[in-house]
Amino acid sequence: MKVFRFPENPLIAPDDVKPFHRGHEVIGVFNAGVAQLNGEVLLLLRVAERPVCTDPNVVKTSYIDFSSGKGKLKEMELQKNDKRYDFSDPRMIFYSDSMHRAAYVTSLSYFRLARSKDGRNFTIDDKPFMYPETEREAWGIEDPRITKIGASFYIQYSAVSPEGIGVGLASTTDFKTCRRLGLIFHPENKDVAIFPEKINGKYYALHRPVPKGIGRPEIWIAESDNLLYWGNHRHLLSLSEKGWDSCRIGGGAVPFKTDRGWLAIYHGADQNDCYSLGALLLDLNDPGRMLAKTEEPILKPEADYEMNGFFGQVVFTCGALTENGTVRIYYGASDQSIAGAEISLEEIMEKLCKCFI
Amino acid sequence: MKVFRFPENPLIAPDDVKPFHRGHEVIGVFNAGVAQLNGEVLLLLRVAERPVCTDPNVVKTSYIDFSSGKGKLKEMELQKNDKRYDFSDPRMIFYSDSMHRAAYVTSLSYFRLARSKDGRNFTIDDKPFMYPETEREAWGIEDPRITKIGASFYIQYSAVSPEGIGVGLASTTDFKTCRRLGLIFHPENKDVAIFPEKINGKYYALHRPVPKGIGRPEIWIAESDNLLYWGNHRHLLSLSEKGWDSCRIGGGAVPFKTDRGWLAIYHGADQNDCYSLGALLLDLNDPGRMLAKTEEPILKPEADYEMNGFFGQVVFTCGALTENGTVRIYYGASDQSIAGAEISLEEIMEKLCKCFI
């Protein structure tokens, strides 16, 4: 697979983003939703911040406290030798008892807009475009996907709280104001990608439940009349037996239409938590019917910024653009920065054709 | 709380049910949906069967194999000394590796009808009323709730497969034929109870997701326009800090209307896996607003058939009837048999009034 990585990569790194919270630092700007408006490429950045901490024996984190009704930033300070907690995962702090429940996230994520004329050089807004607004978002909002339907842009995102990770929906027409439309998938679910048009009278969305007792993190598809209420859940894709997508998979970029089917770029992780991207081809008339999948990744971590960072060995996409037979994938690299790469659509199609199901 | 247990209890026990599968035994008849039709009380029994096994070194189980398209009963025989499996949970066989994934259920459940004129003495149909019919039901269907809306009875049930436990919906008008309406909640979810009428133009359902990474088995509420597609998920009730409902909770009987609010009888389990029943009072105009909950159980395992059985210390309801100020709860006892008990509605209300939130 010939991949053209932009020489400007990473396009946006934490140092490019001024912290929004006083006394905080930006530790990640990654997993951005992608849209086009008025001749500009818009990236809806997931920005992750945490309180600056100079004491190596201390871990500081923050969340939004809604106990008084209105949200209020609250900072936490934990001692690293506090045996009640397990600090081994850089993304999450767990209770160290046998239940191993999540106690805190290590950073608070929200969304900020970046704009570009050429798709490679971005200017970043100073203020958040979306910020945790409800109890269900108390631990942050993450990994937005943007689906344009008519004149509206629908933003699907992970809504994280101590009660679980669900999927929120919001809409905007101008990327100035936006409206929350409720939680469309209950916990545990993430990696939702709504298709950009009705298919035989129904909206469709890829989603990725994470069940506890039975089942694994795999890709499902649901349908809807109105984008708000979803049902007829069908299992779409299983983990592979071994290899790059054998441990977890989930929707990536919003699927786009080709003459041979809906093309969905998705992510998969292996046993070493290495995240790569693959492609699925879904039936034009029923996207719950899979026609083909790529056996090997179309993009895997290779560049330094993809191999090393906050959580290394990760390429993870929330959005792509297609033009003149080229797929331009924007992706989070190492859970730290944003990069871009272009791949020929024809080449993806050839790989898909070789492994029809 | 004054509880009148029927002297006929258990009303239906495994010995009362003839196995449907040749060479199988009925190990449980429990967690029944409840409806009334043509002057009769109908119980939609969860019947659990497994292959008869006389060798103490062997575990036999069965599931429905859909690999050829059409479902076919398949029997499994596992050696108890096979170190790949963990047989310690009577309900499920797990792989004994570090992932501890579910390998098989120990019995296959389906639904059979029982009919009664007096609500205590039941005649059981010979054949299943609902039997696993899709890949999503390959490991069985469990714990039906029945909601009557207009002339239709809507059956909500756990659809169990290696891909997870989701919630299926089916409808019938006559309890002779029934129609599958798809999976309305994705894994992991169960204990769904749809309210029996629209409230301010929307249908509502209690549901109980089981998230893996963040969150616990707690009660949520969703809304719908058409019963098929659900959204606007809201978290309704948390586990208590300690006591009878501190480890898992979930919807029980279909909620019914009182002049003070919607009354929902739900189940809770403590750290010893002891399952009891409590009551919630929900706002008549917005059942996502909780008015009160009982602090102590209204029914807890005490009788021999509730304390001892396939999985002891369990009372678990999927349906209740109300008449003349009396609530008649049908419930599964010890995951083995079905029992009935009556409690005064006024007494439940008094307990609720004492602990308004």
XYZ file of C-alpha atoms in Angstrom:
714
model
C 0.000 0.000 0.000
C 1.473 3.329 -1.065
C 0.826 5.869 1.690
C 1.728 9.530 1.235
C 2.245 11.043 4.666
C 2.188 14.821 4.678
C 5.724 16.224 5.137
C 4.187 18.694 7.620
C 3.267 15.808 9.968
C 2.366 15.991 12.713
C -0.016 18.675 11.497
C -0.982 19.696 15.015
C 0.891 18.779 18.185
C 0.212 19.650 21.863
C 2.690 22.538 21.750
C 0.547 24.181 19.049
C -2.442 24.376 21.392
C -2.736 26.916 24.181
C -4.336 25.351 27.270
C -7.871 26.533 27.906
C -7.763 25.899 31.655
C -5.529 28.031 33.810
C -2.698 25.986 35.319
C -3.239 23.125 32.886
C -1.118 21.728 30.093
C -2.247 20.219 26.805
C -0.987 16.643 26.678
C -2.832 15.553 23.553
C -4.517 16.945 20.471
C -5.694 13.972 18.448
C -8.627 11.953 17.020
C -10.269 14.859 15.194
C -13.592 14.953 13.403
C -13.370 16.293 9.851
C -15.689 18.579 7.864
C -15.576 21.012 4.961
C -17.288 24.392 5.073
C -16.907 27.553 2.982
C -13.790 26.286 1.227
C -12.051 25.373 4.461
C -11.147 22.051 6.042
C -12.333 22.001 9.635
C -10.857 19.671 12.212
C -12.795 19.216 15.420
C -9.867 18.471 17.689
C -10.012 16.337 20.775
C -7.865 18.357 23.174
C -6.768 16.628 26.384
C -5.614 18.772 29.298
C -4.439 18.079 32.822
C -3.185 20.240 35.680
C 0.534 20.971 35.487
C 2.337 18.827 38.057
C 6.015 19.135 38.942
C 6.051 16.691 41.855
C 7.003 13.223 40.571
C 5.241 11.628 43.551
C 1.916 13.192 42.670
C -0.646 12.651 39.919
C -2.986 15.528 39.172
C -6.135 15.267 37.130
C -9.346 17.176 36.649
C -13.006 16.592 35.837
C -16.222 18.579 35.702
C -18.301 18.466 38.855
C -22.052 18.761 38.182
C -23.162 18.151 41.772
C -24.410 21.722 42.129
C -26.256 21.569 38.816
C -23.876 23.785 36.882
C -20.575 22.274 35.759
C -17.428 23.342 37.599
C -13.837 22.286 36.922
C -12.473 20.292 39.825
C -8.819 19.373 40.252
C -7.690 16.184 41.974
C -4.345 15.458 43.520
C -3.393 11.852 44.209
C -0.242 10.478 45.815
C 1.507 7.949 43.598
C 2.154 5.713 46.607
C -1.530 5.621 47.502
C -2.191 1.898 47.349
C -5.899 2.386 46.703
C -5.061 3.337 43.123
C -3.409 1.669 40.146
C -1.557 4.229 38.005
C -0.127 1.804 35.422
C -2.363 2.851 32.484
C -1.425 6.350 31.253
C -5.051 6.939 30.136
C -6.913 5.982 33.285
C -6.509 5.606 37.037
C -8.113 2.462 38.451
C -8.961 1.372 41.962
C -6.475 -1.350 42.801
C -9.006 -3.623 44.551
C -10.321 -6.796 42.944
C -13.109 -4.946 41.097
C -10.490 -2.766 39.331
C -13.050 -0.033 38.637
C -12.076 3.183 36.884
C -11.491 5.919 39.477
C -10.483 8.855 37.240
C -9.363 9.646 33.725
C -5.827 11.055 33.645
C -6.870 14.014 31.491
C -10.016 15.904 30.566
C -10.916 16.083 26.870
C -13.074 18.622 25.041
C -13.318 19.828 21.420
C -11.681 22.769 19.696
C -11.852 23.819 16.060
C -8.932 24.127 13.675
C -9.321 25.642 10.208
C -7.244 25.329 7.060
C -7.384 26.466 3.436
C -4.935 23.827 2.189
C -5.797 20.968 4.540
C -2.285 20.916 5.985
C -1.709 24.204 7.785
C -4.233 24.857 10.508
C -5.225 27.771 12.695
C -6.641 26.715 16.052
C -9.480 28.506 17.819
C -8.662 29.761 21.317
C -11.871 28.589 22.941
C -13.579 25.187 23.052
C -16.271 24.549 20.465
C -17.792 21.819 22.644
C -17.136 21.437 26.344
C -18.613 18.948 28.884
C -22.125 20.194 29.524
C -23.988 17.399 31.280
C -23.382 14.844 34.009
C -22.852 12.254 31.301
C -19.830 14.249 30.113
C -18.250 14.876 33.538
C -15.054 13.015 32.606
C -14.872 14.582 29.166
C -15.933 14.285 25.554
C -13.770 12.357 23.110
C -13.225 11.184 19.534
C -15.801 13.163 17.511
C -16.996 12.055 14.068
C -18.839 14.542 11.861
C -21.518 13.494 9.367
C -22.972 16.079 6.995
C -26.616 15.458 6.168
C -28.343 18.222 4.237
C -27.231 21.537 5.701
C -26.485 20.061 9.137
C -23.297 18.617 10.552
C -23.992 15.866 13.099
C -21.256 15.324 15.674
C -21.078 11.882 17.299
C -18.754 11.633 20.274
C -17.874 9.593 23.332
C -19.535 11.027 26.432
C -17.513 9.873 29.418
C -18.627 9.873 33.057
C -18.275 7.616 36.098
C -21.495 5.963 34.884
C -19.874 4.818 31.654
C -18.872 5.724 28.119
C -21.911 6.403 25.936
C -22.318 8.158 22.599
C -23.662 11.709 22.416
C -25.050 13.473 19.365
C -24.926 17.194 18.631
C -25.643 19.248 15.527
C -24.453 22.474 13.995
C -24.919 24.232 10.682
C -22.175 26.863 11.024
C -19.630 25.587 13.563
C -20.411 28.643 15.658
C -23.191 27.261 17.827
C -24.160 23.674 18.431
C -27.080 21.834 19.950
C -26.940 18.678 22.120
C -29.375 15.983 20.948
C -28.958 13.450 23.745
C -27.181 10.160 24.273
C -27.871 7.959 21.241
C -26.054 4.799 22.456
C -25.895 3.650 26.072
C -22.660 2.504 27.736
C -20.456 0.919 26.907
C -20.227 2.134 23.350
C -17.979 4.347 21.257
C -16.568 4.688 17.721
C -19.948 5.559 16.200
C -19.987 6.658 12.566
C -23.315 7.722 11.065
C -23.660 7.262 7.310
C -24.136 10.543 5.373
C -27.506 9.739 3.790
C -30.599 7.604 4.231
C -30.337 4.171 2.630
C -33.680 2.685 1.635
C -35.406 5.115 3.946
C -33.235 4.514 7.035
C -30.232 6.145 8.624
C -27.424 3.767 9.569
C -24.568 3.947 12.064
C -21.599 1.746 12.814
C -21.073 1.346 16.533
C -18.788 -0.553 18.866
C -20.257 -1.890 22.114
C -17.921 -3.268 24.778
C -19.852 -5.929 26.653
C -18.647 -7.214 29.998
C -19.922 -10.748 30.506
C -20.160 -12.236 27.009
C -18.772 -10.846 23.754
C -15.872 -8.689 22.635
C -15.219 -5.170 21.302
C -16.534 -5.673 17.751
C -18.383 -3.636 15.105
C -22.187 -3.526 15.021
C -24.610 -1.567 12.856
C -27.896 0.073 13.862
C -30.653 1.887 11.999
C -32.818 4.909 12.722
C -35.653 7.040 11.385
C -34.531 10.320 12.903
C -30.866 10.018 14.057
C -32.015 10.279 17.693
C -33.442 6.815 18.303
C -31.581 3.689 17.138
C -32.453 0.005 16.885
C -32.352 -3.211 14.851
C -28.810 -3.717 16.088
C -26.910 -6.218 13.970
C -23.459 -7.665 14.499
C -21.300 -6.695 11.526
C -17.644 -7.661 11.991
C -15.821 -10.002 14.378
C -12.269 -9.755 15.592
C -9.870 -11.741 13.447
C -8.244 -14.837 14.934
C -4.826 -13.242 15.082
C -2.988 -10.279 13.692
C -3.529 -6.545 13.563
C -7.303 -6.534 14.346
C -7.561 -9.477 16.743
C -8.064 -7.607 20.022
C -10.394 -4.690 19.375
C -11.972 -3.095 16.331
C -14.226 -0.094 15.847
C -15.559 2.373 13.286
C -13.167 5.116 12.180
C -13.916 7.677 9.503
C -17.502 8.355 8.446
C -18.204 5.870 5.604
C -18.346 7.272 2.079
C -20.030 6.032 -1.051
C -18.182 4.457 -3.960
C -19.641 2.803 -7.028
C -18.900 -0.605 -5.511
C -20.208 -0.038 -2.020
C -19.876 2.013 1.146
C -16.245 2.302 2.136
C -15.576 2.418 5.865
C -12.091 2.967 7.243
C -11.942 1.337 10.668
C -9.367 0.744 13.350
C -8.075 -2.453 14.836
C -5.685 -3.201 17.663
C -3.516 -6.236 18.262
C -2.376 -7.873 21.490
C 0.344 -5.264 21.942
C -2.163 -2.389 21.779
C -0.824 -1.412 18.364
C -3.631 0.428 16.503
C -3.796 0.307 12.674
C -6.414 1.196 10.068
C -8.200 -1.135 7.645
C -11.098 -0.803 5.212
C -14.514 -2.446 4.877
C -16.742 -2.484 1.831
C -20.468 -2.572 2.664
C -23.456 -3.193 0.419
C -24.814 0.040 -1.089
C -28.407 -0.982 -0.370
C -27.843 -2.631 3.003
C -24.686 -1.544 4.816
C -25.342 -4.332 7.337
C -24.102 -6.690 4.608
C -20.316 -6.770 4.404
C -18.842 -7.387 0.967
C -15.130 -7.314 1.740
C -12.464 -6.271 4.204
C -8.763 -5.641 3.791
C -6.663 -8.436 5.242
C -3.732 -6.185 6.038
C -3.887 -2.624 7.388
C -3.994 0.211 4.880
C -2.139 2.391 7.403
C -0.087 1.214 10.352
C 2.210 3.022 12.802
C 5.630 3.498 11.251
C 6.666 7.150 11.501
C 8.290 8.368 14.692
C 5.212 10.432 15.720
C 3.067 7.305 15.229
C 5.409 4.988 17.130
C 6.258 7.245 20.068
C 4.146 9.553 22.191
C 1.595 9.552 24.993
C 0.361 6.095 23.959
C 2.698 4.854 21.233
C 2.070 2.616 18.209
C -1.276 4.201 17.412
C -2.899 5.505 14.235
C -6.600 6.158 14.825
C -8.958 8.031 12.512
C -12.213 9.890 13.112
C -12.505 11.363 9.611
C -11.328 11.360 6.017
C -11.977 13.345 2.833
C -12.138 11.990 -0.701
C -11.389 13.931 -3.856
C -10.323 12.887 -7.359
C -9.738 9.280 -6.408
C -7.636 10.120 -3.350
C -8.561 9.398 0.241
C -7.075 11.892 2.661
C -7.116 10.411 6.147
C -6.705 12.623 9.188
C -5.639 10.563 12.160
C -4.508 10.704 15.730
C -0.895 9.591 16.174
C 0.188 8.016 19.474
C -2.828 9.559 21.252
C -0.836 12.783 21.121
C -0.916 14.621 17.812
C -2.763 14.864 14.499
C -1.331 13.730 11.192
C -2.577 13.348 7.630
C -1.925 10.860 4.868
C -3.231 10.220 1.371
C -3.934 6.850 -0.221
C -5.299 6.121 -3.676
C -8.901 4.932 -3.541
C -8.191 2.527 -6.378
C -5.443 0.881 -4.412
C -7.733 0.379 -1.399
C -10.327 -1.073 -3.764
C -7.807 -3.495 -5.227
C -6.904 -4.739 -1.764
C -10.587 -5.134 -0.969
C -11.313 -7.009 -4.167
C -8.668 -9.552 -3.312
C -10.481 -10.577 -0.168
C -14.168 -10.619 -0.914
C -16.034 -12.553 1.720
C -43.577 -5.530 54.922
C -46.401 -8.087 55.005
C -45.860 -10.560 52.165
C -48.437 -13.246 51.395
C -46.663 -16.105 49.633
C -49.022 -18.483 47.868
C -49.312 -21.767 49.785
C -49.014 -23.527 46.398
C -45.451 -22.200 46.008
C -43.470 -23.009 44.042
C -46.248 -22.684 41.487
C -44.199 -24.339 38.752
C -41.032 -26.384 39.284
C -38.753 -28.175 36.785
C -40.477 -31.509 37.454
C -43.727 -29.985 36.177
C -42.240 -29.318 32.760
C -41.669 -32.035 30.166
C -38.381 -31.457 28.313
C -38.837 -30.300 24.752
C -35.512 -31.678 23.527
C -35.013 -35.424 23.365
C -32.378 -36.578 25.872
C -32.534 -33.298 27.785
C -33.711 -32.449 31.285
C -35.415 -29.281 32.501
C -33.193 -27.722 35.153
C -35.080 -24.470 35.549
C -38.463 -22.892 34.922
C -38.261 -19.343 36.212
C -38.292 -15.592 35.461
C -41.628 -15.586 33.641
C -43.290 -12.740 31.754
C -46.877 -12.116 32.834
C -49.984 -11.200 30.815
C -53.753 -11.490 31.036
C -55.880 -12.622 28.102
C -59.445 -13.914 27.864
C -59.836 -14.229 31.618
C -56.648 -16.220 32.018
C -53.295 -15.407 33.570
C -50.539 -16.279 31.130
C -46.974 -16.890 32.240
C -44.317 -16.878 29.560
C -41.914 -19.270 31.227
C -38.181 -19.225 30.771
C -37.434 -22.934 30.505
C -33.778 -23.986 30.774
C -32.782 -27.407 29.458
C -29.527 -29.297 29.195
C -28.555 -32.766 27.962
C -28.935 -35.461 30.614
C -25.494 -36.404 31.895
C -24.771 -39.297 34.254
C -20.979 -39.108 34.156
C -19.748 -36.905 37.038
C -16.553 -36.151 35.102
C -18.426 -34.689 32.181
C -20.378 -31.473 31.593
C -22.907 -31.496 28.770
C -24.524 -28.449 27.312
C -26.291 -27.446 24.121
C -26.784 -24.418 21.887
C -28.316 -23.618 18.527
C -25.908 -23.699 15.619
C -26.864 -21.241 12.844
C -23.737 -21.794 10.731
C -25.752 -23.454 7.963
C -28.349 -20.691 8.011
C -31.079 -22.707 9.686
C -30.845 -23.278 13.430
C -29.871 -26.763 14.600
C -29.521 -28.019 18.182
C -25.936 -28.947 18.901
C -24.801 -30.820 22.003
C -21.403 -30.266 23.591
C -19.543 -32.616 25.884
C -16.695 -31.229 27.969
C -14.398 -33.053 30.384
C -14.435 -31.527 33.850
C -10.654 -31.888 34.090
C -10.140 -29.941 30.857
C -7.973 -27.099 32.103
C -9.016 -24.816 29.252
C -12.351 -24.288 31.014
C -13.525 -22.891 34.330
C -16.671 -24.688 35.539
C -17.073 -22.865 38.861
C -20.172 -20.788 37.895
C -23.255 -23.018 37.570
C -24.705 -20.647 34.932
C -21.781 -20.310 32.567
C -18.593 -22.056 31.445
C -15.632 -19.700 31.033
C -12.271 -20.089 29.369
C -9.756 -20.285 32.186
C -7.143 -18.068 30.507
C -6.500 -14.509 31.621
C -9.264 -13.093 29.387
C -11.844 -15.307 31.199
C -14.243 -15.123 28.249
C -17.552 -16.975 28.283
C -17.199 -20.252 26.379
C -20.702 -21.724 26.781
C -23.883 -21.302 28.790
C -24.594 -24.369 30.944
C -28.192 -24.625 29.714
C -30.271 -23.442 26.775
C -33.321 -21.297 27.586
C -36.457 -20.735 25.518
C -40.050 -19.679 26.324
C -43.131 -21.784 26.986
C -46.621 -20.674 27.924
C -48.485 -21.589 31.097
C -52.162 -20.724 31.576
C -54.290 -20.363 34.675
C -57.837 -19.366 35.604
C -57.011 -18.637 39.258
C -53.449 -17.360 38.887
C -52.065 -20.157 41.025
C -52.686 -23.428 39.212
C -51.123 -23.518 35.775
C -51.299 -25.764 32.730
C -48.115 -25.755 30.679
C -48.022 -25.940 26.884
C -46.030 -28.848 25.470
C -44.228 -26.853 22.812
C -42.146 -23.683 22.975
C -43.913 -20.408 22.273
C -40.606 -18.718 21.391
C -37.453 -20.591 20.513
C -34.028 -19.251 19.411
C -34.514 -18.166 15.834
C -31.519 -16.011 14.896
C -27.753 -16.016 15.364
C -28.222 -13.452 18.122
C -30.209 -16.068 20.082
C -27.824 -19.008 19.568
C -27.201 -19.388 23.309
C -30.845 -18.932 24.214
C -33.538 -16.430 25.053
C -34.110 -15.427 28.668
C -36.139 -13.381 31.150
C -39.119 -12.112 29.108
C -41.168 -9.087 30.134
C -44.560 -8.512 28.509
C -46.026 -5.040 27.963
C -49.568 -4.711 26.665
C -50.062 -1.655 24.452
C -53.395 -1.463 22.672
C -54.240 -4.929 21.393
C -50.604 -6.032 21.174
C -48.396 -7.725 23.707
C -44.742 -6.722 23.345
C -42.229 -9.254 24.625
C -38.810 -7.919 25.667
C -36.190 -10.571 26.313
C -32.478 -11.220 26.627
C -31.061 -12.522 23.350
C -27.885 -14.414 24.178
C -25.127 -15.379 21.757
C -21.329 -15.565 21.765
C -21.433 -11.951 20.521
C -23.145 -10.760 23.673
C -26.402 -10.341 25.570
C -28.727 -7.886 23.815
C -32.449 -7.224 24.125
C -34.876 -8.554 21.537
C -38.438 -7.412 20.943
C -41.313 -9.520 19.660
C -45.059 -8.966 19.483
C -48.191 -11.059 19.598
C -51.887 -10.366 19.836
C -53.091 -13.898 20.633
C -50.161 -15.823 22.134
C -50.463 -18.244 19.228
C -48.100 -16.627 16.759
C -45.449 -14.020 17.380
C -43.298 -11.725 15.291
C -39.635 -10.794 15.911
C -39.035 -7.026 15.746
C -35.241 -6.975 16.025
C -32.677 -6.226 18.700
C -33.710 -3.012 20.455
C -30.692 -2.688 22.799
C -27.136 -3.723 21.904
C -24.927 -5.770 24.244
C -24.459 -5.734 27.054
C -27.966 -5.034 28.198
C -30.840 -6.894 29.823
C -33.724 -6.355 32.271
C -35.667 -4.117 29.900
C -39.193 -3.119 30.909
C -41.231 -1.035 28.466
C -43.900 1.198 30.009
C -47.470 0.294 28.974
C -48.413 3.620 27.379
C -46.942 6.693 25.749
C -46.033 9.443 28.193
C -46.091 12.931 26.692
C -45.908 11.395 23.252
C -42.998 9.017 23.898
C -42.581 5.389 24.825
C -40.189 4.714 27.702
C -38.187 1.690 28.785
C -36.038 0.887 31.781
C -32.852 -0.893 30.791
C -29.713 -2.168 32.448
C -26.445 -1.893 30.533
C -23.368 -3.695 31.833
C -20.354 -1.655 30.750
C -16.869 -3.117 30.850
C -14.356 -0.308 31.257
C -16.186 2.383 33.233
C -19.499 2.115 35.065
C -21.538 -0.532 36.830
C -24.725 -2.574 36.303
C -27.261 0.194 37.026
C -30.689 1.260 35.774
C -31.065 3.592 32.790
C -34.130 4.839 30.930
C -34.569 5.387 27.187
C -37.326 6.805 25.001
C -38.781 5.903 21.623
C -41.324 6.926 19.010
C -42.111 3.455 17.720
C -40.804 0.842 20.236
C -38.187 -0.284 17.677
C -35.643 2.535 17.889
C -34.491 3.897 21.256
C -32.459 6.888 22.377
C -32.040 9.791 24.787
C -30.527 7.350 27.271
C -30.505 8.719 30.794
C -28.990 7.248 33.918
C -31.773 6.656 36.421
C -30.588 4.781 39.516
C -27.152 4.048 40.993
C -26.131 1.130 43.139
C -26.413 1.882 46.824
C -23.242 2.162 48.890
C -23.910 -1.025 50.776
C -26.706 -3.434 51.439
C -29.161 -5.395 49.352
C -28.794 -3.424 46.082
C -25.108 -2.492 46.193
C -23.735 -4.867 43.543
C -26.200 -4.982 40.674
C -29.674 -3.641 40.014
C -32.070 -3.909 37.083
C -35.665 -3.489 35.997
C -38.100 -6.180 37.108
C -41.830 -6.130 36.497
C -43.306 -3.846 33.834
C -44.016 -0.537 35.628
C -47.645 0.270 36.382
C -49.440 3.543 36.963
C -50.592 4.736 40.365
C -52.059 8.085 41.282
C -48.700 9.095 42.780
C -46.403 7.952 40.000
C -45.193 4.998 37.991
C -44.391 2.098 40.269
C -41.510 -0.095 39.143
C -40.546 -3.229 41.031
C -36.849 -3.857 40.426
C -34.227 -6.331 41.566
C -31.007 -5.764 43.403
C -28.177 -8.072 44.406
C -25.689 -7.771 47.223
C -22.076 -8.911 47.474
C -23.180 -12.455 48.239
C -25.248 -12.668 45.028
C -28.440 -12.544 47.082
C -31.208 -11.126 44.850
C -34.123 -9.194 46.387
C -36.892 -6.937 45.069
C -37.450 -3.238 45.773
C -39.726 -0.534 44.396
C -39.188 2.776 42.611
C -41.660 5.605 42.184
C -41.195 7.577 38.962
C -42.756 10.854 37.873
C -46.025 10.349 35.970
C -45.052 12.896 33.330
C -41.356 12.051 33.090
C -40.424 8.567 34.288
C -36.772 9.589 33.966
C -37.348 11.575 37.180
C -37.215 9.364 40.257
C -39.425 10.406 43.166
C -38.639 7.705 45.691
C -37.191 4.263 46.258
C -37.678 1.744 49.014
C -34.683 1.548 51.289
C -35.277 -2.049 52.247
C -36.446 -4.848 49.935
C -40.171 -5.450 49.614
C -39.440 -9.131 48.988
C -36.269 -11.008 49.874
C -35.334 -14.707 49.786
C -36.625 -16.439 52.905
C -38.646 -19.509 51.957
C -36.808 -22.752 51.295
C -37.490 -22.625 47.528
C -36.062 -19.073 47.469
C -32.990 -19.922 49.543
C -32.053 -23.222 47.923
C -31.955 -24.356 44.320
C -29.945 -24.051 41.145
C -28.669 -20.623 42.204
C -29.877 -20.043 45.767
C -30.882 -16.825 47.562
C -32.705 -15.404 44.577
C -36.092 -13.771 44.064
C -36.271 -12.166 40.622
C -39.376 -10.825 38.909
C -40.279 -10.258 35.268
C -43.948 -9.425 35.872
C -46.668 -8.482 38.322
C -50.436 -7.890 38.272
C -52.358 -5.312 40.257
C -55.977 -5.558 41.308
C -57.978 -3.975 44.097
C -54.951 -2.477 45.806
C -52.989 -5.707 45.766
C -49.789 -6.316 43.821
C -49.354 -9.931 42.822
C -45.717 -10.565 41.970
C -44.692 -13.620 40.004
C -41.028 -14.334 40.499
C -38.258 -16.764 39.791
C -36.995 -18.495 42.930
C -33.373 -19.670 43.083
C -33.131 -19.602 39.268
C -35.111 -22.832 39.423
C -38.843 -22.435 39.911
C -41.692 -19.926 39.786
C -43.476 -18.576 42.829
C -46.090 -15.934 43.555
C -46.660 -13.478 46.381
C -49.079 -10.665 47.150
C -48.273 -7.363 48.814
C -50.595 -4.461 49.535
C -49.984 -1.531 47.210
C -50.666 0.840 50.069
C -47.920 -0.712 52.138
C -45.403 -0.351 49.298
C -46.507 3.279 48.932
C -45.978 3.918 52.629
C -42.442 2.562 52.435
C -41.819 4.745 49.389
C -43.195 7.856 51.058
C -40.771 7.429 53.933
C -37.786 7.767 51.641
C -38.609 10.426 49.101
C -35.464 11.592 47.378
